[in-house]
Amino acid sequence: MAWDFETDSDFQRELDWIAQLVREEVEPLEHVLGSPWDIHAPGFKKLVRPLQRIVKERALWACHLGPELGGQGYGQVKLALMNEILGRSTFAPIVFGAQAPDSGNSEILAHYGTPEQKRSFLDPLLANDVVSCFAMTEPQGGADPQVFTTRAVRDGDGWIITGQKWFASNARYAGFFIVMAITDPEVSVYKGATMFIVPAGTSGLNIVRNASCADEEATHAYVEFDHVRVSANHVLGPVGGAFAVAQVRLGGGRVHHAMRVIGQAQKALDALCERALSRSTQGSRLADKQMVQERIGDSWIELEQFRLLVMRTAWRIDKYQDYRKVRKDIGAVKAAMPKVLHDIAARALHLHGSIGVSNEMPFAGLINRSFQMGLADGPTEVHKITVAKELLREYEPCEDLFPAYHRPTARAAALAKFGETL
Ligand SMILES: Cc1cc2nc3c(=O)[nH]c(=O)nc-3n(C[C@H](O)[C@H](O)[C@H](O)COP(=O)(O)OP(=O)(O)OC[C@H]3O[C@@H](n4cnc5c(N)ncnc54)[C@H](O)[C@@H]3O)c2cc1C
């Protein structure tokens, strides 16, 4: 019997250490540095590299990975507790070697990479000597891979990739791209697509432009593959196996986003509470007004519900070690995440009044982030569909005219069972 909501004291000590480092050293970085993925910027070298060394010395580097890859193999529950602290700062994930999309890309390279691919791409990625890009979405659609057209055709001992990718995050900083391309158009995309590793700088790989979300830096690239040639040893995983490969990164990645969203929503809730206590209007503090209290209460309840769902999902991933068994849970977490962040950030924005809506506060950015969370790794609708489909698998249709829960039918069954006794 183990329904335990406590953290081991040893691990709590590590969490306290992480929280202090993030609060004091990492959270200020976003106010003086550019993109966390711009790892060759002078400011990054001066301010982030020393912090990464401290994290490595503390053995908290790349904790999403197993010990064979230099991580701690903590599992998802410990990772969730860590990630909700890291979510408070855009720089914290890279300080701890756990930033998307590199964390997911390192998982698939570890899982499917050949020894040579691991040497050339995984090792430098794990050391954060390079960052990487995952290019799957295309301009004509992302939610439905059946509209993808980027093609790879065999050319002697290699492949030639032609097509366009859209919203490929951090392409401008990436040392290499993991790209999904159709290798067999005769079959369903789910069986006819393959993953390729394309090093940055390969001839024909061009960034058309970079888009930004709200006032963030423009890091989401529109990428053109104009007859990009890669050798056969740049195929990642089996030919035709792109979706099996993608699943390895998307399953974990979606939960890791959710863990970090807890930290972002908590930050908005902290601001909401502090402001409510600090500001007075019409003769009393905002905190004393019932409509404000309702918003604070709702925010806490929604965040705690979400956190429990995330923690239980993390626990189930650890328990089953099989993402297929937790598809419903991951879908639910992914679908719930944008709304929780949106609603709490919106309440914080509104309670701060004019300054809340301005660019002097983080709330408009957080609201935009909530919409990003509802799209990245698939839109909310698609994940709700997954939840519903998985749930419906647990039910059978009723063959009778009236179902067993129909009251007269239920009463007749109860009388048949208890009639004699009564
Ligand atoms: C911040 C951010 C980072 C991203 N990074 C990357 C990246 O690094 N690499 C990458 O490949 N992609 C990335 N993406 C793209 C992301 O995966 C896509 O945005 C997502 O898959 C949706 O595709 P789309 O934008 O083309 O929207 P569309 O596929 O056009 O969908 C638009 C809308 O249609 C509706 N919809 C779609 N399907 C259904 C359905 N079945 N039922 C009902 N309604 C539906 C939804 O409201 C959806 O939002 C990123 C996106 C964001 C926002």
Short mmCIF file of C-alpha atoms and ligand atoms in Angstrom, two decimals, residues 101 134-144 166-169 213 220 371-372 375-379 381-382 385, ligand 1:
data_model
loop_
_atom_site.label_atom_id
_atom_site.label_comp_id
_atom_site.label_asym_id
_atom_site.label_seq_id
_atom_site.Cartn_x
_atom_site.Cartn_y
_atom_site.Cartn_z
CA PRO A 101 14.52 19.60 -28.19
CA PHE A 134 13.95 18.52 -34.79
CA ALA A 135 12.26 19.18 -38.14
CA MET A 136 8.97 17.39 -38.69
CA THR A 137 6.22 20.01 -39.18
CA GLU A 138 5.73 21.37 -42.72
CA PRO A 139 4.23 24.69 -43.83
CA GLN A 140 1.06 23.00 -45.10
CA GLY A 141 0.39 21.24 -41.80
CA GLY A 142 1.76 19.76 -38.61
CA ALA A 143 -1.13 18.10 -36.79
CA ASP A 144 -1.70 15.63 -39.63
CA TRP A 166 8.27 24.82 -40.66
CA PHE A 167 8.69 25.99 -37.06
CA ALA A 168 11.91 24.02 -36.67
CA SER A 169 12.93 25.47 -33.30
CA CYS A 213 6.28 33.84 -30.76
CA HIS A 220 11.41 29.00 -35.17
CA PHE A 371 -0.95 28.69 -26.68
CA GLN A 372 2.48 27.41 -27.72
CA LEU A 375 0.44 23.37 -30.30
CA ALA A 376 4.02 22.17 -29.85
CA ASP A 377 4.12 18.35 -30.07
CA GLY A 378 0.58 18.38 -31.45
CA PRO A 379 -2.56 20.46 -30.87
CA GLU A 381 -7.63 18.53 -29.97
CA VAL A 382 -5.48 15.66 -31.17
CA ILE A 385 -8.97 12.51 -29.25
C1 LIG B 1 6.57 26.96 -29.77
C2 LIG B 1 6.50 25.90 -30.82
C3 LIG B 1 7.63 25.14 -31.12
C4 LIG B 1 7.58 24.17 -32.12
N1 LIG B 1 8.73 23.50 -32.42
C5 LIG B 1 8.71 22.59 -33.41
C6 LIG B 1 9.91 21.91 -33.79
O1 LIG B 1 10.97 22.15 -33.21
N2 LIG B 1 9.85 21.03 -34.81
C7 LIG B 1 8.70 20.75 -35.48
O2 LIG B 1 8.72 19.91 -36.35
N3 LIG B 1 7.54 21.38 -35.15
C8 LIG B 1 7.51 22.30 -34.15
N4 LIG B 1 6.37 22.97 -33.83
C9 LIG B 1 5.18 22.78 -34.65
C10 LIG B 1 4.09 21.99 -33.98
O3 LIG B 1 4.41 20.63 -33.89
C11 LIG B 1 2.83 22.25 -34.81
O4 LIG B 1 2.46 23.60 -34.60
C12 LIG B 1 1.66 21.36 -34.47
O5 LIG B 1 1.93 20.01 -34.81
C13 LIG B 1 0.41 21.81 -35.23
O6 LIG B 1 0.66 21.93 -36.60
P1 LIG B 1 0.28 23.31 -37.35
O7 LIG B 1 0.90 24.42 -36.62
O8 LIG B 1 0.58 23.12 -38.77
O9 LIG B 1 -1.27 23.43 -37.15
P2 LIG B 1 -2.39 22.69 -38.02
O10 LIG B 1 -2.01 21.26 -38.25
O11 LIG B 1 -2.73 23.53 -39.18
O12 LIG B 1 -3.59 22.72 -36.98
C14 LIG B 1 -4.20 23.99 -36.71
C15 LIG B 1 -5.37 23.80 -35.79
O13 LIG B 1 -6.33 22.95 -36.36
C16 LIG B 1 -7.04 22.28 -35.33
N5 LIG B 1 -6.92 20.83 -35.51
C17 LIG B 1 -5.89 20.15 -36.00
N6 LIG B 1 -6.15 18.83 -36.01
C18 LIG B 1 -7.40 18.69 -35.50
C19 LIG B 1 -8.25 17.58 -35.24
N7 LIG B 1 -7.87 16.32 -35.52
N8 LIG B 1 -9.47 17.81 -34.71
C20 LIG B 1 -9.87 19.06 -34.43
N9 LIG B 1 -9.10 20.14 -34.66
C21 LIG B 1 -7.89 19.96 -35.18
C22 LIG B 1 -6.39 22.70 -34.01
O14 LIG B 1 -7.11 23.76 -33.44
C23 LIG B 1 -5.02 23.17 -34.45
O15 LIG B 1 -4.44 24.06 -33.55
C24 LIG B 1 6.37 23.93 -32.82
C25 LIG B 1 5.24 24.67 -32.50
C26 LIG B 1 5.29 25.65 -31.53
C27 LIG B 1 4.06 26.46 -31.24
#
